[in-house]
Amino acid sequence: MAQQKATDASVKLAELLKLQVGSLAEAIEKEGQNIFGGSNNLLGTDEINDFCIEFLELLVALLQSKDPHDDASPQFHALEMYFNNLSKQILVRGGRVEDLVRYIQFMQRTLIDALGNEKRITVDDARTMLLFLSGLFNELILAVFQAYLEEKERTVYAQEAELRETATPITEIWDGVLTLPIIGTLDSNRTMLVMEALLNRIAKEHASAVVIDLTGVKNIDSQVSHHLIQMVQAVQLMGSDAIITGIRPEIARALISLNIDLSNVTTRASLSDGLKEAFRRMGILVGKKAD
Amino acid sequence: MAIPGLHLTQIGSDDFLLEPTRNLNIRAQDVLLESITARLQQAGAARLYYDLSEQPLIDPVYYGWLDALARTIQAINVRMVCIHMQPTAAFALSKFMLEVPVFETALDISGWQKTGQ
């Protein structure tokens, strides 16, 4: 009985929307222009109009579906996806999630206002329609927040990846010779990331030698020095040669006090010396041109 | 005579290439070691290239096999050079390896680098 009442109310609401589609679209488009158009420059006039028409079409399709309350129906999913895409588009262009939520609340208000203009609707129908609209728009706002969080996560992940990339600038300075200047503080996590990037780069470039420059490293602890030795071992295991350069006196002292065995590691005082050593091992001669 | 689980090919006057297949059963280590050593000795080999390109991970068991093979053929004066080690394998191996391995490593057969510096 209650189900039938709800369905009847949905049909009536769909009819009402169809009758007032012109005024509804106009109001929603106008608000869209205020929030996203003009100087805000988030959506063009055509885009706002298209979005508005699509929204009303999807809402009518949902109201005319077998069960408009079924949040697993294709019509409901289509409406959810519509708001998901709209929010992604607006957020990517620098829009704020608050504005989008206000816009959705305006849509809801406009529809409720439309109910008030229709005299044929009974109090009972109006109550059912209000409940339906309230539940529907809550779900849509949730979809917008979900899209917002996904977009934020994606941005944070991209920024982290960029930071990792810039923090480990592995450069092929010569055919088969890679340099890796490490700057800042080395912790276990960063050392592991550097190691992973370095080993993949060796495989990709088929590098014969790697010069790891520690001139910019200010602190090192037991765990990190252990990881550093592991990195050198892994490079050697791949068949490449690892040369560590630019060990500061305080780092050298720390390594010795930590009982780190450097006997299997080739070290040179500076990056320049390290490169010379790599070239020497590869049989490359770099010198001044004879006059 | 073919040795089960691997291809052993002579690639020069005294160089051999060992390419393990998926069927390599390193649990039957003793039989494998004897067969490979006999073949190398017979041909008067000086170097054995062990191709690791199909080995994405080297765990202590597999490392034990490589170590045993390198030590065994060292007894007949054959050097073992592991080639094409994958980044993931090198990463994993460096985590548990405590000393310099008996075998040498190179990027490929024409590689020049030696691990035992």
mmCIF file of C-alpha atoms in Angstrom:
data_model
loop_
_atom_site.group_PDB
_atom_site.id
_atom_site.type_symbol
_atom_site.label_atom_id
_atom_site.label_comp_id
_atom_site.label_asym_id
_atom_site.label_seq_id
_atom_site.Cartn_x
_atom_site.Cartn_y
_atom_site.Cartn_z
ATOM 1 C CA MET A 1 0.000 0.000 0.000
ATOM 2 C CA ALA A 2 2.739 2.438 1.072
ATOM 3 C CA GLN A 3 4.823 1.346 -1.927
ATOM 4 C CA GLN A 4 1.925 2.049 -4.280
ATOM 5 C CA LYS A 5 1.440 5.457 -2.677
ATOM 6 C CA ALA A 6 5.089 6.303 -3.154
ATOM 7 C CA THR A 7 5.004 5.193 -6.793
ATOM 8 C CA ASP A 8 1.892 7.270 -7.449
ATOM 9 C CA ALA A 9 3.569 10.284 -5.875
ATOM 10 C CA SER A 10 6.640 9.745 -8.067
ATOM 11 C CA VAL A 11 4.497 9.611 -11.194
ATOM 12 C CA LYS A 12 2.758 12.823 -10.150
ATOM 13 C CA LEU A 13 6.129 14.459 -9.457
ATOM 14 C CA ALA A 14 7.407 13.398 -12.890
ATOM 15 C CA GLU A 15 4.325 14.913 -14.521
ATOM 16 C CA LEU A 16 4.782 18.093 -12.520
ATOM 17 C CA LEU A 17 8.417 18.325 -13.603
ATOM 18 C CA LYS A 18 7.454 17.862 -17.233
ATOM 19 C CA LEU A 19 4.829 20.601 -16.937
ATOM 20 C CA GLN A 20 7.182 23.072 -15.259
ATOM 21 C CA VAL A 21 10.377 22.009 -17.035
ATOM 22 C CA GLY A 22 10.842 25.404 -18.664
ATOM 23 C CA SER A 23 10.729 27.451 -15.456
ATOM 24 C CA LEU A 24 12.718 24.842 -13.507
ATOM 25 C CA ALA A 25 15.451 24.712 -16.133
ATOM 26 C CA GLU A 26 15.596 28.492 -16.259
ATOM 27 C CA ALA A 27 16.004 28.828 -12.477
ATOM 28 C CA ILE A 28 18.621 26.078 -12.239
ATOM 29 C CA GLU A 29 20.560 27.432 -15.225
ATOM 30 C CA LYS A 30 20.546 30.934 -13.754
ATOM 31 C CA GLU A 31 21.948 29.714 -10.446
ATOM 32 C CA GLY A 32 24.501 27.599 -12.352
ATOM 33 C CA GLN A 33 25.618 30.746 -14.170
ATOM 34 C CA ASN A 34 25.999 32.596 -10.851
ATOM 35 C CA ILE A 35 28.065 29.867 -9.238
ATOM 36 C CA PHE A 36 30.081 28.385 -12.097
ATOM 37 C CA GLY A 37 29.803 30.773 -15.007
ATOM 38 C CA GLY A 38 30.851 34.335 -15.701
ATOM 39 C CA SER A 39 33.966 35.459 -13.893
ATOM 40 C CA ASN A 40 34.153 32.140 -12.020
ATOM 41 C CA ASN A 41 34.947 30.574 -15.392
ATOM 42 C CA LEU A 42 34.364 26.999 -14.259
ATOM 43 C CA LEU A 43 31.716 26.062 -16.827
ATOM 44 C CA GLY A 44 30.628 27.652 -20.098
ATOM 45 C CA THR A 45 27.007 28.756 -20.717
ATOM 46 C CA ASP A 46 26.382 25.817 -23.069
ATOM 47 C CA GLU A 47 27.841 23.377 -20.563
ATOM 48 C CA ILE A 48 25.605 24.717 -17.769
ATOM 49 C CA ASN A 49 22.520 24.478 -19.997
ATOM 50 C CA ASP A 50 23.412 20.956 -21.095
ATOM 51 C CA PHE A 51 24.055 19.855 -17.514
ATOM 52 C CA CYS A 52 20.750 21.316 -16.389
ATOM 53 C CA ILE A 53 18.718 19.618 -19.134
ATOM 54 C CA GLU A 54 20.512 16.311 -18.541
ATOM 55 C CA PHE A 55 19.788 16.530 -14.814
ATOM 56 C CA LEU A 56 16.075 17.061 -15.366
ATOM 57 C CA GLU A 57 15.930 14.251 -17.935
ATOM 58 C CA LEU A 58 17.708 11.841 -15.586
ATOM 59 C CA LEU A 59 15.439 12.840 -12.697
ATOM 60 C CA VAL A 60 12.311 12.252 -14.772
ATOM 61 C CA ALA A 61 13.735 8.894 -15.924
ATOM 62 C CA LEU A 62 14.276 7.924 -12.286
ATOM 63 C CA LEU A 63 10.772 9.017 -11.267
ATOM 64 C CA GLN A 64 9.274 6.993 -14.125
ATOM 65 C CA SER A 65 11.345 3.897 -13.333
ATOM 66 C CA LYS A 66 9.843 0.777 -11.774
ATOM 67 C CA ASP A 67 10.964 1.698 -8.266
ATOM 68 C CA PRO A 68 12.328 5.275 -7.905
ATOM 69 C CA HIS A 69 13.435 4.456 -4.337
ATOM 70 C CA ASP A 70 15.689 1.628 -5.476
ATOM 71 C CA ASP A 71 19.235 3.012 -5.160
ATOM 72 C CA ALA A 72 20.566 0.031 -7.147
ATOM 73 C CA SER A 73 18.509 0.818 -10.252
ATOM 74 C CA PRO A 74 20.295 1.864 -13.481
ATOM 75 C CA GLN A 75 18.377 5.174 -13.429
ATOM 76 C CA PHE A 76 19.601 5.963 -9.919
ATOM 77 C CA HIS A 77 23.135 4.971 -10.855
ATOM 78 C CA ALA A 78 22.983 7.205 -13.939
ATOM 79 C CA LEU A 79 21.965 10.178 -11.788
ATOM 80 C CA GLU A 80 24.736 9.415 -9.286
ATOM 81 C CA MET A 81 27.293 9.179 -12.087
ATOM 82 C CA TYR A 82 26.037 12.444 -13.543
ATOM 83 C CA PHE A 83 26.826 14.266 -10.270
ATOM 84 C CA ASN A 84 30.067 12.349 -9.858
ATOM 85 C CA ASN A 85 31.250 13.516 -13.294
ATOM 86 C CA LEU A 86 30.000 17.061 -12.770
ATOM 87 C CA SER A 87 31.887 17.377 -9.485
ATOM 88 C CA LYS A 88 35.077 15.917 -10.990
ATOM 89 C CA GLN A 89 34.884 18.372 -13.863
ATOM 90 C CA ILE A 90 34.350 21.336 -11.560
ATOM 91 C CA LEU A 91 37.035 20.275 -9.070
ATOM 92 C CA VAL A 92 39.595 19.678 -11.813
ATOM 93 C CA ARG A 93 38.949 23.243 -13.013
ATOM 94 C CA GLY A 94 39.603 24.620 -9.530
ATOM 95 C CA GLY A 95 36.026 24.832 -8.246
ATOM 96 C CA ARG A 96 35.053 24.360 -4.605
ATOM 97 C CA VAL A 97 33.047 21.441 -3.306
ATOM 98 C CA GLU A 98 31.026 23.845 -1.091
ATOM 99 C CA ASP A 99 29.728 25.683 -4.186
ATOM 100 C CA LEU A 100 28.723 22.432 -5.784
ATOM 101 C CA VAL A 101 26.837 21.335 -2.670
ATOM 102 C CA ARG A 102 25.080 24.724 -2.543
ATOM 103 C CA TYR A 103 24.102 24.270 -6.184
ATOM 104 C CA ILE A 104 22.638 20.841 -5.464
ATOM 105 C CA GLN A 105 20.742 22.260 -2.465
ATOM 106 C CA PHE A 106 19.412 24.994 -4.747
ATOM 107 C CA MET A 107 18.193 22.329 -7.204
ATOM 108 C CA GLN A 108 16.375 20.599 -4.339
ATOM 109 C CA ARG A 109 14.848 23.879 -3.150
ATOM 110 C CA THR A 110 13.684 24.720 -6.658
ATOM 111 C CA LEU A 111 11.922 21.383 -6.988
ATOM 112 C CA ILE A 112 10.267 21.787 -3.585
ATOM 113 C CA ASP A 113 9.133 25.299 -4.546
ATOM 114 C CA ALA A 114 7.614 23.813 -7.699
ATOM 115 C CA LEU A 115 5.525 21.491 -5.531
ATOM 116 C CA GLY A 116 4.096 24.498 -3.711
ATOM 117 C CA ASN A 117 2.928 26.026 -6.985
ATOM 118 C CA GLU A 118 0.873 22.974 -7.856
ATOM 119 C CA LYS A 119 -2.565 23.111 -6.238
ATOM 120 C CA ARG A 120 -3.663 19.617 -7.268
ATOM 121 C CA ILE A 121 -1.117 17.901 -5.011
ATOM 122 C CA THR A 122 -2.517 16.641 -1.723
ATOM 123 C CA VAL A 123 -0.714 17.089 1.610
ATOM 124 C CA ASP A 124 -0.075 13.352 1.693
ATOM 125 C CA ASP A 125 1.502 13.372 -1.779
ATOM 126 C CA ALA A 126 3.548 16.440 -0.928
ATOM 127 C CA ARG A 127 4.880 14.715 2.200
ATOM 128 C CA THR A 128 5.868 11.592 0.217
ATOM 129 C CA MET A 129 7.519 13.700 -2.492
ATOM 130 C CA LEU A 130 9.449 15.752 0.062
ATOM 131 C CA LEU A 131 10.703 12.597 1.737
ATOM 132 C CA PHE A 132 11.722 11.182 -1.626
ATOM 133 C CA LEU A 133 13.525 14.363 -2.716
ATOM 134 C CA SER A 134 15.267 14.709 0.625
ATOM 135 C CA GLY A 135 16.593 11.117 0.493
ATOM 136 C CA LEU A 136 17.571 11.437 -3.165
ATOM 137 C CA PHE A 137 19.488 14.683 -2.746
ATOM 138 C CA ASN A 138 21.268 13.382 0.362
ATOM 139 C CA GLU A 139 22.545 10.480 -1.748
ATOM 140 C CA LEU A 140 23.602 12.845 -4.527
ATOM 141 C CA ILE A 141 25.514 15.077 -2.110
ATOM 142 C CA LEU A 142 27.271 11.950 -0.839
ATOM 143 C CA ALA A 143 28.204 11.071 -4.440
ATOM 144 C CA VAL A 144 29.675 14.552 -4.843
ATOM 145 C CA PHE A 145 31.719 14.199 -1.665
ATOM 146 C CA GLN A 146 32.918 10.791 -2.791
ATOM 147 C CA ALA A 147 34.092 12.268 -6.093
ATOM 148 C CA TYR A 148 35.712 15.137 -4.195
ATOM 149 C CA LEU A 149 37.643 12.727 -1.962
ATOM 150 C CA GLU A 150 38.701 10.597 -4.939
ATOM 151 C CA GLU A 151 39.950 13.686 -6.739
ATOM 152 C CA LYS A 152 41.812 14.885 -3.630
ATOM 153 C CA GLU A 153 43.411 11.476 -3.162
ATOM 154 C CA ARG A 154 44.459 11.435 -6.797
ATOM 155 C CA THR A 155 46.011 14.893 -6.453
ATOM 156 C CA VAL A 156 47.867 13.956 -3.274
ATOM 157 C CA TYR A 157 49.138 10.766 -4.892
ATOM 158 C CA ALA A 158 50.302 12.660 -7.995
ATOM 159 C CA GLN A 159 52.040 15.248 -5.834
ATOM 160 C CA GLU A 160 53.755 12.534 -3.809
ATOM 161 C CA ALA A 161 54.928 10.828 -6.997
ATOM 162 C CA GLU A 162 56.248 14.125 -8.320
ATOM 163 C CA LEU A 163 58.050 14.799 -5.060
ATOM 164 C CA ARG A 164 59.597 11.328 -5.155
ATOM 165 C CA GLU A 165 60.680 11.915 -8.721
ATOM 166 C CA THR A 166 62.304 15.265 -7.971
ATOM 167 C CA ALA A 167 63.887 13.974 -4.765
ATOM 168 C CA THR A 168 65.695 11.238 -6.686
ATOM 169 C CA PRO A 169 66.939 12.812 -9.895
ATOM 170 C CA ILE A 170 68.627 9.860 -11.560
ATOM 171 C CA THR A 171 70.409 11.148 -14.630
ATOM 172 C CA GLU A 172 72.217 9.312 -17.382
ATOM 173 C CA ILE A 173 75.260 11.558 -17.537
ATOM 174 C CA TRP A 174 77.030 9.436 -20.118
ATOM 175 C CA ASP A 175 76.075 6.365 -22.128
ATOM 176 C CA GLY A 176 75.719 3.687 -19.462
ATOM 177 C CA VAL A 177 76.684 5.959 -16.533
ATOM 178 C CA LEU A 178 73.994 7.050 -14.074
ATOM 179 C CA THR A 179 74.377 9.686 -11.373
ATOM 180 C CA LEU A 180 72.230 9.911 -8.303
ATOM 181 C CA PRO A 181 72.806 12.964 -6.121
ATOM 182 C CA ILE A 182 71.040 12.456 -2.813
ATOM 183 C CA ILE A 183 70.056 15.666 -1.047
ATOM 184 C CA GLY A 184 68.556 16.102 2.396
ATOM 185 C CA THR A 185 67.864 13.549 5.054
ATOM 186 C CA LEU A 186 67.896 9.883 4.186
ATOM 187 C CA ASP A 187 65.406 7.748 6.035
ATOM 188 C CA SER A 188 64.648 4.081 5.510
ATOM 189 C CA ASN A 189 61.507 4.754 3.500
ATOM 190 C CA ARG A 190 63.244 7.176 1.151
ATOM 191 C CA THR A 191 66.253 4.896 0.757
ATOM 192 C CA MET A 192 63.965 2.064 -0.298
ATOM 193 C CA LEU A 193 62.224 4.304 -2.849
ATOM 194 C CA VAL A 194 65.563 5.514 -4.212
ATOM 195 C CA MET A 195 66.785 1.930 -4.433
ATOM 196 C CA GLU A 196 63.707 0.787 -6.321
ATOM 197 C CA ALA A 197 63.936 3.692 -8.777
ATOM 198 C CA LEU A 198 67.652 3.170 -9.263
ATOM 199 C CA LEU A 199 67.429 -0.576 -9.950
ATOM 200 C CA ASN A 200 64.633 -0.084 -12.464
ATOM 201 C CA ARG A 201 66.610 2.644 -14.174
ATOM 202 C CA ILE A 202 69.698 0.395 -14.399
ATOM 203 C CA ALA A 203 67.600 -2.261 -16.093
ATOM 204 C CA LYS A 204 65.983 0.294 -18.412
ATOM 205 C CA GLU A 205 69.159 2.127 -19.423
ATOM 206 C CA HIS A 206 71.387 -0.921 -19.242
ATOM 207 C CA ALA A 207 73.750 1.165 -17.111
ATOM 208 C CA SER A 208 77.243 -0.136 -16.419
ATOM 209 C CA ALA A 209 78.051 2.286 -13.604
ATOM 210 C CA VAL A 210 76.186 4.279 -10.996
ATOM 211 C CA VAL A 211 77.709 7.185 -9.097
ATOM 212 C CA ILE A 212 75.806 7.840 -5.859
ATOM 213 C CA ASP A 213 76.700 11.277 -4.533
ATOM 214 C CA LEU A 214 76.107 11.876 -0.830
ATOM 215 C CA THR A 215 77.444 15.467 -0.699
ATOM 216 C CA GLY A 216 73.989 16.760 0.218
ATOM 217 C CA VAL A 217 73.340 14.174 2.939
ATOM 218 C CA LYS A 218 73.657 15.654 6.397
ATOM 219 C CA ASN A 219 72.629 12.810 8.679
ATOM 220 C CA ILE A 220 72.820 9.066 8.530
ATOM 221 C CA ASP A 221 71.895 6.439 11.087
ATOM 222 C CA SER A 222 72.625 2.753 11.480
ATOM 223 C CA GLN A 223 69.532 1.565 9.631
ATOM 224 C CA VAL A 224 69.998 3.959 6.734
ATOM 225 C CA SER A 225 73.675 3.132 6.322
ATOM 226 C CA HIS A 226 72.679 -0.514 6.233
ATOM 227 C CA HIS A 227 70.164 0.278 3.471
ATOM 228 C CA LEU A 228 72.844 2.204 1.605
ATOM 229 C CA ILE A 229 75.123 -0.819 1.632
ATOM 230 C CA GLN A 230 72.165 -2.916 0.468
ATOM 231 C CA MET A 231 71.637 -0.489 -2.381
ATOM 232 C CA VAL A 232 75.264 -0.830 -3.453
ATOM 233 C CA GLN A 233 74.998 -4.632 -3.238
ATOM 234 C CA ALA A 234 71.812 -4.666 -5.312
ATOM 235 C CA VAL A 235 73.424 -2.455 -7.962
ATOM 236 C CA GLN A 236 76.412 -4.799 -8.103
ATOM 237 C CA LEU A 237 74.144 -7.848 -8.275
ATOM 238 C CA MET A 238 72.527 -6.441 -11.378
ATOM 239 C CA GLY A 239 75.981 -6.374 -12.917
ATOM 240 C CA SER A 240 76.508 -2.654 -12.636
ATOM 241 C CA ASP A 241 79.240 -0.871 -10.717
ATOM 242 C CA ALA A 242 78.393 1.378 -7.768
ATOM 243 C CA ILE A 243 80.613 4.233 -6.719
ATOM 244 C CA ILE A 244 79.776 6.317 -3.644
ATOM 245 C CA THR A 245 81.103 9.871 -3.601
ATOM 246 C CA GLY A 246 80.975 12.964 -1.418
ATOM 247 C CA ILE A 247 80.867 11.280 1.977
ATOM 248 C CA ARG A 248 81.166 14.157 4.472
ATOM 249 C CA PRO A 249 83.665 13.753 7.326
ATOM 250 C CA GLU A 250 80.864 13.487 9.900
ATOM 251 C CA ILE A 251 79.113 10.833 7.794
ATOM 252 C CA ALA A 252 82.400 8.931 7.395
ATOM 253 C CA ARG A 253 82.911 9.063 11.164
ATOM 254 C CA ALA A 254 79.338 7.904 11.741
ATOM 255 C CA LEU A 255 79.769 4.980 9.333
ATOM 256 C CA ILE A 256 82.921 3.848 11.109
ATOM 257 C CA SER A 257 81.375 4.164 14.564
ATOM 258 C CA LEU A 258 78.411 2.126 13.297
ATOM 259 C CA ASN A 259 80.819 -0.629 12.174
ATOM 260 C CA ILE A 260 79.668 -0.381 8.560
ATOM 261 C CA ASP A 261 81.976 -2.365 6.307
ATOM 262 C CA LEU A 262 82.841 -0.315 3.236
ATOM 263 C CA SER A 263 85.527 -2.701 1.995
ATOM 264 C CA ASN A 264 83.344 -3.940 -0.860
ATOM 265 C CA VAL A 265 82.227 -0.452 -1.831
ATOM 266 C CA THR A 266 84.134 1.820 -4.202
ATOM 267 C CA THR A 267 84.275 5.314 -2.744
ATOM 268 C CA ARG A 268 85.705 8.535 -4.119
ATOM 269 C CA ALA A 269 86.050 11.973 -2.555
ATOM 270 C CA SER A 270 83.906 13.941 -4.987
ATOM 271 C CA LEU A 271 81.335 13.438 -7.716
ATOM 272 C CA SER A 272 83.954 14.457 -10.243
ATOM 273 C CA ASP A 273 86.355 11.774 -8.973
ATOM 274 C CA GLY A 274 83.542 9.250 -9.034
ATOM 275 C CA LEU A 275 82.751 10.040 -12.663
ATOM 276 C CA LYS A 276 86.434 9.770 -13.584
ATOM 277 C CA GLU A 277 86.549 6.356 -11.912
ATOM 278 C CA ALA A 278 83.424 5.214 -13.781
ATOM 279 C CA PHE A 279 84.881 6.421 -17.077
ATOM 280 C CA ARG A 280 88.208 4.753 -16.342
ATOM 281 C CA ARG A 281 86.506 1.438 -15.680
ATOM 282 C CA MET A 282 84.520 1.736 -18.872
ATOM 283 C CA GLY A 283 87.629 2.595 -20.839
ATOM 284 C CA ILE A 284 86.384 6.085 -21.653
ATOM 285 C CA LEU A 285 89.012 8.766 -21.937
ATOM 286 C CA VAL A 286 87.921 12.360 -21.353
ATOM 287 C CA GLY A 287 90.597 15.009 -21.909
ATOM 288 C CA LYS A 288 91.377 18.372 -23.401
ATOM 289 C CA LYS A 289 91.551 18.581 -27.132
ATOM 290 C CA ALA A 290 95.137 18.805 -28.331
ATOM 291 C CA ASP A 291 96.000 22.169 -29.996
ATOM 292 C CA MET B 1 72.850 -35.417 -23.023
ATOM 293 C CA ALA B 2 70.172 -32.918 -21.960
ATOM 294 C CA ILE B 3 69.933 -32.004 -18.295
ATOM 295 C CA PRO B 4 66.310 -31.756 -17.095
ATOM 296 C CA GLY B 5 65.150 -28.229 -16.174
ATOM 297 C CA LEU B 6 67.817 -26.273 -18.009
ATOM 298 C CA HIS B 7 69.504 -25.579 -21.307
ATOM 299 C CA LEU B 8 73.281 -25.651 -21.252
ATOM 300 C CA THR B 9 74.743 -24.248 -24.456
ATOM 301 C CA GLN B 10 78.341 -23.760 -25.479
ATOM 302 C CA ILE B 11 78.610 -20.160 -26.759
ATOM 303 C CA GLY B 12 82.327 -19.840 -27.369
ATOM 304 C CA SER B 13 85.468 -21.869 -27.135
ATOM 305 C CA ASP B 14 85.278 -22.069 -23.354
ATOM 306 C CA ASP B 15 82.088 -20.208 -22.410
ATOM 307 C CA PHE B 16 78.757 -21.831 -21.576
ATOM 308 C CA LEU B 17 75.297 -20.339 -21.146
ATOM 309 C CA LEU B 18 72.920 -21.885 -18.648
ATOM 310 C CA GLU B 19 69.251 -21.013 -19.124
ATOM 311 C CA PRO B 20 67.026 -22.495 -16.428
ATOM 312 C CA THR B 21 63.497 -23.453 -17.471
ATOM 313 C CA ARG B 22 60.375 -23.487 -15.317
ATOM 314 C CA ASN B 23 60.916 -27.175 -14.710
ATOM 315 C CA LEU B 24 64.211 -26.697 -12.932
ATOM 316 C CA ASN B 25 64.002 -28.674 -9.712
ATOM 317 C CA ILE B 26 66.623 -27.273 -7.384
ATOM 318 C CA ARG B 27 65.603 -29.783 -4.723
ATOM 319 C CA ALA B 28 67.457 -32.340 -6.826
ATOM 320 C CA GLN B 29 70.530 -30.135 -6.385
ATOM 321 C CA ASP B 30 73.133 -32.917 -6.080
ATOM 322 C CA VAL B 31 72.200 -34.575 -9.364
ATOM 323 C CA LEU B 32 72.078 -31.242 -11.161
ATOM 324 C CA LEU B 33 75.440 -30.121 -9.790
ATOM 325 C CA GLU B 34 77.116 -33.352 -10.882
ATOM 326 C CA SER B 35 75.583 -33.282 -14.366
ATOM 327 C CA ILE B 36 76.474 -29.625 -15.007
ATOM 328 C CA THR B 37 79.995 -29.985 -13.625
ATOM 329 C CA ALA B 38 80.596 -33.127 -15.720
ATOM 330 C CA ARG B 39 79.455 -31.368 -18.873
ATOM 331 C CA LEU B 40 81.629 -28.293 -18.207
ATOM 332 C CA GLN B 41 84.642 -30.407 -17.334
ATOM 333 C CA GLN B 42 84.236 -32.476 -20.453
ATOM 334 C CA ALA B 43 84.192 -29.363 -22.657
ATOM 335 C CA GLY B 44 87.064 -27.677 -20.803
ATOM 336 C CA ALA B 45 84.894 -24.671 -19.910
ATOM 337 C CA ALA B 46 86.337 -21.589 -18.250
ATOM 338 C CA ARG B 47 83.171 -19.561 -17.642
ATOM 339 C CA LEU B 48 79.501 -20.267 -17.084
ATOM 340 C CA TYR B 49 76.919 -17.551 -17.707
ATOM 341 C CA TYR B 50 73.792 -18.147 -15.664
ATOM 342 C CA ASP B 51 70.802 -16.356 -17.191
ATOM 343 C CA LEU B 52 68.452 -14.948 -14.516
ATOM 344 C CA SER B 53 66.161 -13.030 -16.856
ATOM 345 C CA GLU B 54 63.221 -15.327 -16.084
ATOM 346 C CA GLN B 55 63.782 -15.227 -12.325
ATOM 347 C CA PRO B 56 61.822 -12.302 -10.845
ATOM 348 C CA LEU B 57 62.712 -13.199 -7.271
ATOM 349 C CA ILE B 58 65.675 -14.825 -5.600
ATOM 350 C CA ASP B 59 64.901 -16.229 -2.177
ATOM 351 C CA PRO B 60 67.392 -17.864 0.229
ATOM 352 C CA VAL B 61 66.658 -21.303 -1.279
ATOM 353 C CA TYR B 62 67.383 -20.191 -4.816
ATOM 354 C CA TYR B 63 70.427 -18.227 -3.619
ATOM 355 C CA GLY B 64 71.634 -21.424 -1.923
ATOM 356 C CA TRP B 65 71.374 -23.203 -5.281
ATOM 357 C CA LEU B 66 73.327 -20.461 -7.092
ATOM 358 C CA ASP B 67 75.944 -20.436 -4.349
ATOM 359 C CA ALA B 68 76.335 -24.232 -4.437
ATOM 360 C CA LEU B 69 76.636 -24.255 -8.233
ATOM 361 C CA ALA B 70 79.232 -21.444 -8.225
ATOM 362 C CA ARG B 71 81.301 -23.186 -5.532
ATOM 363 C CA THR B 72 81.089 -26.569 -7.236
ATOM 364 C CA ILE B 73 82.242 -25.392 -10.646
ATOM 365 C CA GLN B 74 84.904 -23.236 -8.990
ATOM 366 C CA ALA B 75 86.458 -26.556 -7.952
ATOM 367 C CA ILE B 76 87.069 -27.322 -11.647
ATOM 368 C CA ASN B 77 88.276 -23.779 -12.316
ATOM 369 C CA VAL B 78 85.104 -22.471 -13.942
ATOM 370 C CA ARG B 79 83.857 -18.977 -13.038
ATOM 371 C CA MET B 80 80.138 -18.388 -12.796
ATOM 372 C CA VAL B 81 78.710 -15.072 -13.976
ATOM 373 C CA CYS B 82 75.030 -14.333 -13.320
ATOM 374 C CA ILE B 83 73.539 -12.169 -16.039
ATOM 375 C CA HIS B 84 70.239 -10.342 -16.565
ATOM 376 C CA MET B 85 69.363 -10.187 -12.877
ATOM 377 C CA GLN B 86 65.982 -8.450 -12.528
ATOM 378 C CA PRO B 87 65.634 -5.341 -10.282
ATOM 379 C CA THR B 88 63.153 -7.174 -8.059
ATOM 380 C CA ALA B 89 65.534 -10.119 -7.672
ATOM 381 C CA ALA B 90 68.501 -7.840 -6.891
ATOM 382 C CA PHE B 91 66.366 -5.938 -4.382
ATOM 383 C CA ALA B 92 65.254 -9.127 -2.630
ATOM 384 C CA LEU B 93 68.695 -10.716 -2.667
ATOM 385 C CA SER B 94 70.410 -7.639 -1.222
ATOM 386 C CA LYS B 95 67.981 -7.773 1.719
ATOM 387 C CA PHE B 96 69.238 -11.077 3.071
ATOM 388 C CA MET B 97 72.708 -11.424 1.568
ATOM 389 C CA LEU B 98 75.333 -11.101 4.277
ATOM 390 C CA GLU B 99 78.511 -11.480 2.259
ATOM 391 C CA VAL B 100 79.799 -10.994 -1.260
ATOM 392 C CA PRO B 101 78.481 -13.848 -3.403
ATOM 393 C CA VAL B 102 80.827 -16.458 -4.843
ATOM 394 C CA PHE B 103 79.517 -15.798 -8.341
ATOM 395 C CA GLU B 104 80.137 -12.688 -10.380
ATOM 396 C CA THR B 105 77.420 -10.597 -11.986
ATOM 397 C CA ALA B 106 77.132 -8.770 -15.289
ATOM 398 C CA LEU B 107 74.405 -6.930 -17.142
ATOM 399 C CA ASP B 108 74.740 -9.403 -20.008
ATOM 400 C CA ILE B 109 77.318 -11.640 -21.597
ATOM 401 C CA SER B 110 79.321 -8.667 -22.807
ATOM 402 C CA GLY B 111 79.202 -7.042 -19.342
ATOM 403 C CA TRP B 112 82.470 -5.987 -17.823
ATOM 404 C CA GLN B 113 81.728 -5.604 -14.171
ATOM 405 C CA LYS B 114 82.751 -8.032 -11.466
ATOM 406 C CA THR B 115 81.017 -8.259 -8.114
ATOM 407 C CA GLY B 116 83.968 -9.556 -6.187
ATOM 408 C CA GLN B 117 85.842 -6.276 -6.152
#
